[in-house]
PDB file of C-alpha atoms in Angstrom:
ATOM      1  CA  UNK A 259      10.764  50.566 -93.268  1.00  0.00           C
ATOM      2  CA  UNK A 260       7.413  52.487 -93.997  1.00  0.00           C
ATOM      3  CA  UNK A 261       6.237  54.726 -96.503  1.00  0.00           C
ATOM      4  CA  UNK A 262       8.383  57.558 -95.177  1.00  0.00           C
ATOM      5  CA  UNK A 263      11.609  56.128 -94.856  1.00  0.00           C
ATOM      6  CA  UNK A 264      11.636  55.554 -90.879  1.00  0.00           C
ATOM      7  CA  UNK A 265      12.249  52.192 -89.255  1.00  0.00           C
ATOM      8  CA  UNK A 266       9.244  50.771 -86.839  1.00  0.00           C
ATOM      9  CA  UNK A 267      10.648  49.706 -83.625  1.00  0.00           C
ATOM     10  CA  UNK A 268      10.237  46.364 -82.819  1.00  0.00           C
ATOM     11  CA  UNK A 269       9.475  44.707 -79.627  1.00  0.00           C
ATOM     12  CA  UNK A 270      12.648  42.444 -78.567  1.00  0.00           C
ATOM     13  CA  UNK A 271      10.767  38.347 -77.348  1.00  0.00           C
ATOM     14  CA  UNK A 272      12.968  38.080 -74.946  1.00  0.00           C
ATOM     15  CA  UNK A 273      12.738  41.399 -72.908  1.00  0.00           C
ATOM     16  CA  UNK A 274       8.671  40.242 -73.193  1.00  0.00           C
ATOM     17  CA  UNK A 275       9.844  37.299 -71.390  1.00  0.00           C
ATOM     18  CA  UNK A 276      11.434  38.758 -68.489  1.00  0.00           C
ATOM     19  CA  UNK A 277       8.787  41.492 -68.152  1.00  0.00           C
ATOM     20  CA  UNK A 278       6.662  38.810 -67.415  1.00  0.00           C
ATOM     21  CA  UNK A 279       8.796  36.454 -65.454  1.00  0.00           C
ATOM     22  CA  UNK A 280       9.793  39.430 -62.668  1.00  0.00           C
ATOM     23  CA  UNK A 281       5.648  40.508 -62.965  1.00  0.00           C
ATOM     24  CA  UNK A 282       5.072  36.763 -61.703  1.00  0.00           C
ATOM     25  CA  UNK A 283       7.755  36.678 -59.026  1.00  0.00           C
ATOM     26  CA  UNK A 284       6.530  39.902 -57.738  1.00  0.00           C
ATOM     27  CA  UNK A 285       2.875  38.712 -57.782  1.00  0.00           C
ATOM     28  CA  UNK A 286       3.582  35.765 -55.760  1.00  0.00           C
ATOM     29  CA  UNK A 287       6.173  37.101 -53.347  1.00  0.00           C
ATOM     30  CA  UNK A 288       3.469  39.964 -52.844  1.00  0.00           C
ATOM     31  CA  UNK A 289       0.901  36.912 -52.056  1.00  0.00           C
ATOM     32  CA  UNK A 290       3.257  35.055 -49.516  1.00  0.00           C
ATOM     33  CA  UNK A 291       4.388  38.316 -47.701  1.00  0.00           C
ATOM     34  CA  UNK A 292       0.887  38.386 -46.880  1.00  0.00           C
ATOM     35  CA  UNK A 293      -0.151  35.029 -45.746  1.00  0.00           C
ATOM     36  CA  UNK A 294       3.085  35.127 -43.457  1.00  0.00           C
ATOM     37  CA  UNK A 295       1.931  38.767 -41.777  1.00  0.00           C
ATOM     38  CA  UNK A 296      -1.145  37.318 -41.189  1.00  0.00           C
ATOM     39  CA  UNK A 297       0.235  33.765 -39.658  1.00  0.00           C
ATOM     40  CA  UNK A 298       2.762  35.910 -37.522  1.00  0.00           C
ATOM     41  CA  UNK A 299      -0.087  38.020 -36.396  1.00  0.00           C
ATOM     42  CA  UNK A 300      -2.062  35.546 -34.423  1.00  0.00           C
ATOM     43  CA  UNK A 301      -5.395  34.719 -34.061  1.00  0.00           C
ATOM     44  CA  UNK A 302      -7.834  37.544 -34.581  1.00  0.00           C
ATOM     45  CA  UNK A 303      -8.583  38.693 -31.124  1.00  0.00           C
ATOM     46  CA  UNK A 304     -12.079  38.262 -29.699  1.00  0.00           C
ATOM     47  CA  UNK A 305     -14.377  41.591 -29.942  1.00  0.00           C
ATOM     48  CA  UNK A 306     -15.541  42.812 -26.598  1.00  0.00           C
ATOM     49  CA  UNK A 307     -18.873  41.682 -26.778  1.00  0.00           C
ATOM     50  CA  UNK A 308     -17.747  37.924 -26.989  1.00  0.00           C
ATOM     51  CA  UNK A 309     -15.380  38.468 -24.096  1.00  0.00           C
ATOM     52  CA  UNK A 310     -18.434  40.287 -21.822  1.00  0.00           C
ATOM     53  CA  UNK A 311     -20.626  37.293 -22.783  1.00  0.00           C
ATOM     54  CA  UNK A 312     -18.566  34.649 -22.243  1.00  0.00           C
ATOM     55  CA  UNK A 313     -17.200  36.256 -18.390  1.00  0.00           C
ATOM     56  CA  UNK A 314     -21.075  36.880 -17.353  1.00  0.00           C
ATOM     57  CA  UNK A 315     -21.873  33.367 -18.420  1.00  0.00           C
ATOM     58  CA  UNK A 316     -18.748  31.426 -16.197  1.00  0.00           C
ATOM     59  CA  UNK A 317     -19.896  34.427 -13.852  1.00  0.00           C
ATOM     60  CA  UNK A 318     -23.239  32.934 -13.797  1.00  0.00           C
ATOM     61  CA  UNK A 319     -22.221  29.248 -13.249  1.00  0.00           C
ATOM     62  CA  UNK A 320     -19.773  30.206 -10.360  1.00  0.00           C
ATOM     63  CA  UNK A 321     -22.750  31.932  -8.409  1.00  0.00           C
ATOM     64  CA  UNK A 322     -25.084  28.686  -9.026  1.00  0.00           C
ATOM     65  CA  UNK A 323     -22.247  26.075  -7.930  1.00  0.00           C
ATOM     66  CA  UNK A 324     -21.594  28.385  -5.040  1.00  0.00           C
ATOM     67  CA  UNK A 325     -25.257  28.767  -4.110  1.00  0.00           C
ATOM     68  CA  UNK A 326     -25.588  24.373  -4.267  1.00  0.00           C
ATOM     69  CA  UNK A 327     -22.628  24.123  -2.156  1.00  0.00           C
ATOM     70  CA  UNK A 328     -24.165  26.124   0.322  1.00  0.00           C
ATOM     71  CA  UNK A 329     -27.515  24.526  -0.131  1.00  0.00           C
ATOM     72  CA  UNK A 330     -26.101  21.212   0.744  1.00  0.00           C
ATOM     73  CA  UNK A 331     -24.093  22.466   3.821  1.00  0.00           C
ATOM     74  CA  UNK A 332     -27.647  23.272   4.749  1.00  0.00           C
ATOM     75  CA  UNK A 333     -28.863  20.402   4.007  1.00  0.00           C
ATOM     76  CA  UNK A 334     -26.421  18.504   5.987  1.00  0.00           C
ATOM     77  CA  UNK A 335     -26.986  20.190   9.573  1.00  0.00           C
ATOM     78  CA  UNK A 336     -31.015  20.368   9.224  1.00  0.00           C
ATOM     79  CA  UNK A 337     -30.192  16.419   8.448  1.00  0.00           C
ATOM     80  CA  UNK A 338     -27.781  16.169  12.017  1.00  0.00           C
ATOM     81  CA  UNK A 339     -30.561  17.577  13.787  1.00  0.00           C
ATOM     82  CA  UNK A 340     -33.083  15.313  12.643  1.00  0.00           C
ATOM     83  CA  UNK A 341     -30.510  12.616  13.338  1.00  0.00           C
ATOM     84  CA  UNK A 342     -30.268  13.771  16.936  1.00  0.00           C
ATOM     85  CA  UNK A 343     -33.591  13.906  17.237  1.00  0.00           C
ATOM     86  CA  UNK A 344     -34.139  10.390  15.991  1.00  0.00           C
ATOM     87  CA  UNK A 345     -31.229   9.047  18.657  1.00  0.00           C
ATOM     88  CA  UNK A 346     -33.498  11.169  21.291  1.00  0.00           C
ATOM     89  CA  UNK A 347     -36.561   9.249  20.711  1.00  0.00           C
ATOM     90  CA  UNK A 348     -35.070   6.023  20.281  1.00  0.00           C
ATOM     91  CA  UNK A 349     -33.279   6.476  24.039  1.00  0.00           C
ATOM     92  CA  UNK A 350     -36.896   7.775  25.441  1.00  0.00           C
ATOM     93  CA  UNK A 351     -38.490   4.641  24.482  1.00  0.00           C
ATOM     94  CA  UNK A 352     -36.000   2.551  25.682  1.00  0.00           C
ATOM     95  CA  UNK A 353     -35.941   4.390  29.160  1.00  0.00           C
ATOM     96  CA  UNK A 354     -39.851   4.179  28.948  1.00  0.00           C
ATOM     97  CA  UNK A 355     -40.069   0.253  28.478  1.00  0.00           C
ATOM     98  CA  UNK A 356     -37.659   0.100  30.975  1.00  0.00           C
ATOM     99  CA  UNK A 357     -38.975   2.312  33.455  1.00  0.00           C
ATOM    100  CA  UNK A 358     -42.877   0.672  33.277  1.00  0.00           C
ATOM    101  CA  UNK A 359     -41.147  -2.572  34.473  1.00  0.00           C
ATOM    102  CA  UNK A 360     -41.519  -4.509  31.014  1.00  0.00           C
ATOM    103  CA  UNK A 361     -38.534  -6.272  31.988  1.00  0.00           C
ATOM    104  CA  UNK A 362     -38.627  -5.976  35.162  1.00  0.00           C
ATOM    105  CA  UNK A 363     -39.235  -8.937  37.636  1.00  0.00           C
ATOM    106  CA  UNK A 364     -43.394  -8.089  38.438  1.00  0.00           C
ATOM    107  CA  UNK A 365     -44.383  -8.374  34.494  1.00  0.00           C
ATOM    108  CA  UNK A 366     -41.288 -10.126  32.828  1.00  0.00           C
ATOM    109  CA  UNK A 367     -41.572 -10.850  29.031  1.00  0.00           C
ATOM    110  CA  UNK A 368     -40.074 -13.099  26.712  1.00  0.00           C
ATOM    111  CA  UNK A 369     -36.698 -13.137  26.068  1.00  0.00           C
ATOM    112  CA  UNK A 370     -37.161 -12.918  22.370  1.00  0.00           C
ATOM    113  CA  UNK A 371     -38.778  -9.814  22.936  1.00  0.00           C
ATOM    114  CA  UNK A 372     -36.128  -8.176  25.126  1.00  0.00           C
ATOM    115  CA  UNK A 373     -33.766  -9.522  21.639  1.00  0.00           C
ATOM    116  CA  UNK A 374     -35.341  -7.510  19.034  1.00  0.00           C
ATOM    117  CA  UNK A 375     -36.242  -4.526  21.455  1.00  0.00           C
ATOM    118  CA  UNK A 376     -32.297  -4.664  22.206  1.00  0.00           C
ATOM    119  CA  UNK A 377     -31.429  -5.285  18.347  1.00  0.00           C
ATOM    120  CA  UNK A 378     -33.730  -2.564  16.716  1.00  0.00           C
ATOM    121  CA  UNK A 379     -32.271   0.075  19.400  1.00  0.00           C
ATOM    122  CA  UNK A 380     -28.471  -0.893  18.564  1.00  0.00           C
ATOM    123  CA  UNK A 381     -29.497  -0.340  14.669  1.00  0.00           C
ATOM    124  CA  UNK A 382     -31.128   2.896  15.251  1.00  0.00           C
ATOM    125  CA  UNK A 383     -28.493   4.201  17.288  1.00  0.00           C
ATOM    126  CA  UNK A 384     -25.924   3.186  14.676  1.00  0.00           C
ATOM    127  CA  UNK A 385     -28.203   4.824  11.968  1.00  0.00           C
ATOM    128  CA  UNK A 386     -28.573   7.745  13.979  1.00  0.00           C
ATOM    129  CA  UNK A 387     -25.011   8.438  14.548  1.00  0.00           C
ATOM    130  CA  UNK A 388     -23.565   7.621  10.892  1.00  0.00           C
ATOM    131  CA  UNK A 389     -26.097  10.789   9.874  1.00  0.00           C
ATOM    132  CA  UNK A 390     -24.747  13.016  13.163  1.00  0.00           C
ATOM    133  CA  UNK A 391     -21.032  12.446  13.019  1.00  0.00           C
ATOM    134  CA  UNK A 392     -19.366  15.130  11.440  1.00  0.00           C
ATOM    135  CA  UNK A 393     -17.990  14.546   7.120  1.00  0.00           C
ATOM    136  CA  UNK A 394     -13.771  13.700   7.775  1.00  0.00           C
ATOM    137  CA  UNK A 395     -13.230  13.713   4.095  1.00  0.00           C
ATOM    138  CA  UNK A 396     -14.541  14.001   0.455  1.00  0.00           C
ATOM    139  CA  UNK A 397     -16.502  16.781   1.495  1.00  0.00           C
ATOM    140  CA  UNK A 398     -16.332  20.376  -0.390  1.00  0.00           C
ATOM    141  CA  UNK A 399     -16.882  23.688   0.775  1.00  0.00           C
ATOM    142  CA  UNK A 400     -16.274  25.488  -2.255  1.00  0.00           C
ATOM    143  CA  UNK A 401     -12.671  26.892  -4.282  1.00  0.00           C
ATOM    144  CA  UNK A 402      -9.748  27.219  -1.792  1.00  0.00           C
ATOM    145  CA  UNK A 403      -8.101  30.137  -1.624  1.00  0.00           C
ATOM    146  CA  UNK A 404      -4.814  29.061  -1.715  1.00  0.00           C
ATOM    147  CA  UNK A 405      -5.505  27.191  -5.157  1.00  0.00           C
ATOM    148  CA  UNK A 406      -7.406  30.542  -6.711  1.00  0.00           C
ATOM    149  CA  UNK A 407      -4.521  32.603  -5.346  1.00  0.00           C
ATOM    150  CA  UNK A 408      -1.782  30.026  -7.287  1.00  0.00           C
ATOM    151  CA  UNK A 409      -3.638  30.070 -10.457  1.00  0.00           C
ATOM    152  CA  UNK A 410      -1.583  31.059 -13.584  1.00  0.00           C
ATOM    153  CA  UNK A 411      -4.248  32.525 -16.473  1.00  0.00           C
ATOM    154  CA  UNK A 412      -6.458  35.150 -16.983  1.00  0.00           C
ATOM    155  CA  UNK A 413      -9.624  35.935 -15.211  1.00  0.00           C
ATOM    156  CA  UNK A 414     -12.257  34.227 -17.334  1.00  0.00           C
ATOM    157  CA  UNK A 415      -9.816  30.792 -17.574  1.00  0.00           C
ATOM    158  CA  UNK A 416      -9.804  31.001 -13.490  1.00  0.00           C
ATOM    159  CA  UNK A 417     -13.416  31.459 -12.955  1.00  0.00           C
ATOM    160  CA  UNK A 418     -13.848  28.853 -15.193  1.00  0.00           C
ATOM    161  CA  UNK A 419     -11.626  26.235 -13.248  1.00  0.00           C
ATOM    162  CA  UNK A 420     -13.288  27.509  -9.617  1.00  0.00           C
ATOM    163  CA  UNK A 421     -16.442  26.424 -11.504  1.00  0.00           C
ATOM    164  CA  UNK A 422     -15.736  23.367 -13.092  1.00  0.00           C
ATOM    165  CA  UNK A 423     -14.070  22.102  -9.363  1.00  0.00           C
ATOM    166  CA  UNK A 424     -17.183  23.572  -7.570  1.00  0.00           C
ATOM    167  CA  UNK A 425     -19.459  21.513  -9.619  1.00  0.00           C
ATOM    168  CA  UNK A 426     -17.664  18.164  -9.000  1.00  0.00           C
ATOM    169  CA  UNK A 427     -17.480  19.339  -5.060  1.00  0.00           C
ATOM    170  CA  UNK A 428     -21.331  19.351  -5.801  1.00  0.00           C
ATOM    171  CA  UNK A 429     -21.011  15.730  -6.708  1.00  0.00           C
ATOM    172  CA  UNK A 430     -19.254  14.132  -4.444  1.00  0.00           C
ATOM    173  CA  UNK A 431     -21.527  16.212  -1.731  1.00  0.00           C
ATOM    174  CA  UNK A 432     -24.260  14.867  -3.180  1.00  0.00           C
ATOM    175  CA  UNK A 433     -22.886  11.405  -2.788  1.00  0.00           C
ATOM    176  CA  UNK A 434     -22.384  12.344   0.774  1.00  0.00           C
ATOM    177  CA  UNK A 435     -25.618  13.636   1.257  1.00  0.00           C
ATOM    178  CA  UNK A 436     -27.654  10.437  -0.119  1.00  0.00           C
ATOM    179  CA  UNK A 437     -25.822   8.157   2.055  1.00  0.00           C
ATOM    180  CA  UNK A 438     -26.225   9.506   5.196  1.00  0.00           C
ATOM    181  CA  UNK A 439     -30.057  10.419   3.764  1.00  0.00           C
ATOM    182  CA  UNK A 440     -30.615   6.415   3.792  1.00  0.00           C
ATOM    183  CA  UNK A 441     -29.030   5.596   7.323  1.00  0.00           C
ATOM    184  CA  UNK A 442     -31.427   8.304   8.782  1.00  0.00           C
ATOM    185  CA  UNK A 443     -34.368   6.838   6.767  1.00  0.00           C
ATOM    186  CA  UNK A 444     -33.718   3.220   8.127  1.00  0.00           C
ATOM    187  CA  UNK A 445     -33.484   4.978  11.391  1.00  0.00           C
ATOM    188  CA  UNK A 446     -36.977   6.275  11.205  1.00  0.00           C
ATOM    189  CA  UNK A 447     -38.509   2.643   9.903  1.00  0.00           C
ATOM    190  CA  UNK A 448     -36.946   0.725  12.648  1.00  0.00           C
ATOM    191  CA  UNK A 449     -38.061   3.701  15.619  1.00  0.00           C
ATOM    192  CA  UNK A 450     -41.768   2.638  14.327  1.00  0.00           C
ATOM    193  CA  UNK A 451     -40.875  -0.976  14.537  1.00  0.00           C
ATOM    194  CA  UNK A 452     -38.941  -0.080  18.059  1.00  0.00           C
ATOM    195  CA  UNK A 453     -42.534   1.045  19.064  1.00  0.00           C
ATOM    196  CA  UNK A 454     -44.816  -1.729  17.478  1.00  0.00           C
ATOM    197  CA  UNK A 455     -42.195  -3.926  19.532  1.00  0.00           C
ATOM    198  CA  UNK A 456     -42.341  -2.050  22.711  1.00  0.00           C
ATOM    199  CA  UNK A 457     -46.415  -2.347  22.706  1.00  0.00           C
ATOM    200  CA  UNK A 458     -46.504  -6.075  21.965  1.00  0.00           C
ATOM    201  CA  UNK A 459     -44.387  -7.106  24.479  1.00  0.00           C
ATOM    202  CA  UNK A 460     -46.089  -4.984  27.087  1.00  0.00           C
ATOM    203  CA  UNK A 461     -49.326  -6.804  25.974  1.00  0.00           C
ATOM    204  CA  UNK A 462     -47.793 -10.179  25.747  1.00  0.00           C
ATOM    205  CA  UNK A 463     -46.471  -9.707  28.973  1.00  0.00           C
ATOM    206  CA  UNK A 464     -49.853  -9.428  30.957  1.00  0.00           C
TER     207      UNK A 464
END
């Protein structure tokens, strides 16, 4: 008691306790209400500018893939014409050493000759034709329809896809493209050789 005769309240240890106990509880519960909302929420969406960037960019590669592919279809019919042209030649000389009696009974030449004129002709024309005949397989023209048309996802997710397949058509075209590149170059050697042959052999012949 003080000096004036009234009792001081005094503060009960174990309601202290509790007050703090139920403080704690409520803290954390507070804390893991949170964390939950936000793992329940998702992933914070992109902001529009990150979604504009990233569509013009697979935007971007789609038009260059698509521009290569048709590049290389290009490519492949200037390289069918020179390929005809190269069978054209080759037949014109052999009509010509024909035709100007090189093996013909008044100014006959040597067998061997007549061999590697008939050998370098048979390679050319086989060169000539494995650049002219027309792709049967491996060869891509770009994203088909069908398979753009079937495609479960969102815009940017099936540009991205057209892309990604458009770039490995690009590939294997180029694959194509080399191949039939060499056959027309061996082609061209062995016309000049066709030629040097043709000349020597009318020489040797007189």
């Amino acid at each position: 008691m003080d000096d004036a005769g009234v009792a001081a309240p005094r503060t009960n240890p174990g309601n202290a306790l509790m007050w703090l106990t139920c403080s704690t509880i409520s803290v954390t519960a507070t804390i893991l209400a949170a964390r939950l909302a936000a793992r329940s929420s998702g992933p914070t969406p992109p902001h529009a500018e990150d979604v504009a960037e990233s569509d013009e960019k697979y935007k971007m590669a789609y038009d260059a893939a698509l521009r290569r592919l048709t590049q290389q279809e290009g490519t492949l019919g200037n390289l069918r014409v020179r390929a005809a042209g190269l069978l054209t030649v080759a037949g014109a000389i052999a009509t010509f050493t024909s035709t100007i009696g090189l093996i013909g009974t008044d100014n006959p030449i040597s067998s061997w000759w007549a061999l590697w004129l008939l050998l370098t002709l048979t390679v050319i024309l086989y060169c000539a034709l494995r650049s002219l005949l027309p792709v049967r397989r491996g060869w891509s023209y770009g994203a088909p329809a069908k398979d753009l048309l079937d495609h479960e996802g969102d815009d940017i997710q099936l540009r991205l896809d057209a892309t990604m397949g458009m770039v490995q058509g690009v590939k294997d075209n180029e694959d194509i493209l080399v191949g039939r590149s060499r056959y027309y170059e061996i082609g061209a050697c062995l016309l000049v050789v066709e030629v040097a042959l043709a000349v020597a052999a009318s020489v040797a012949s007189k």
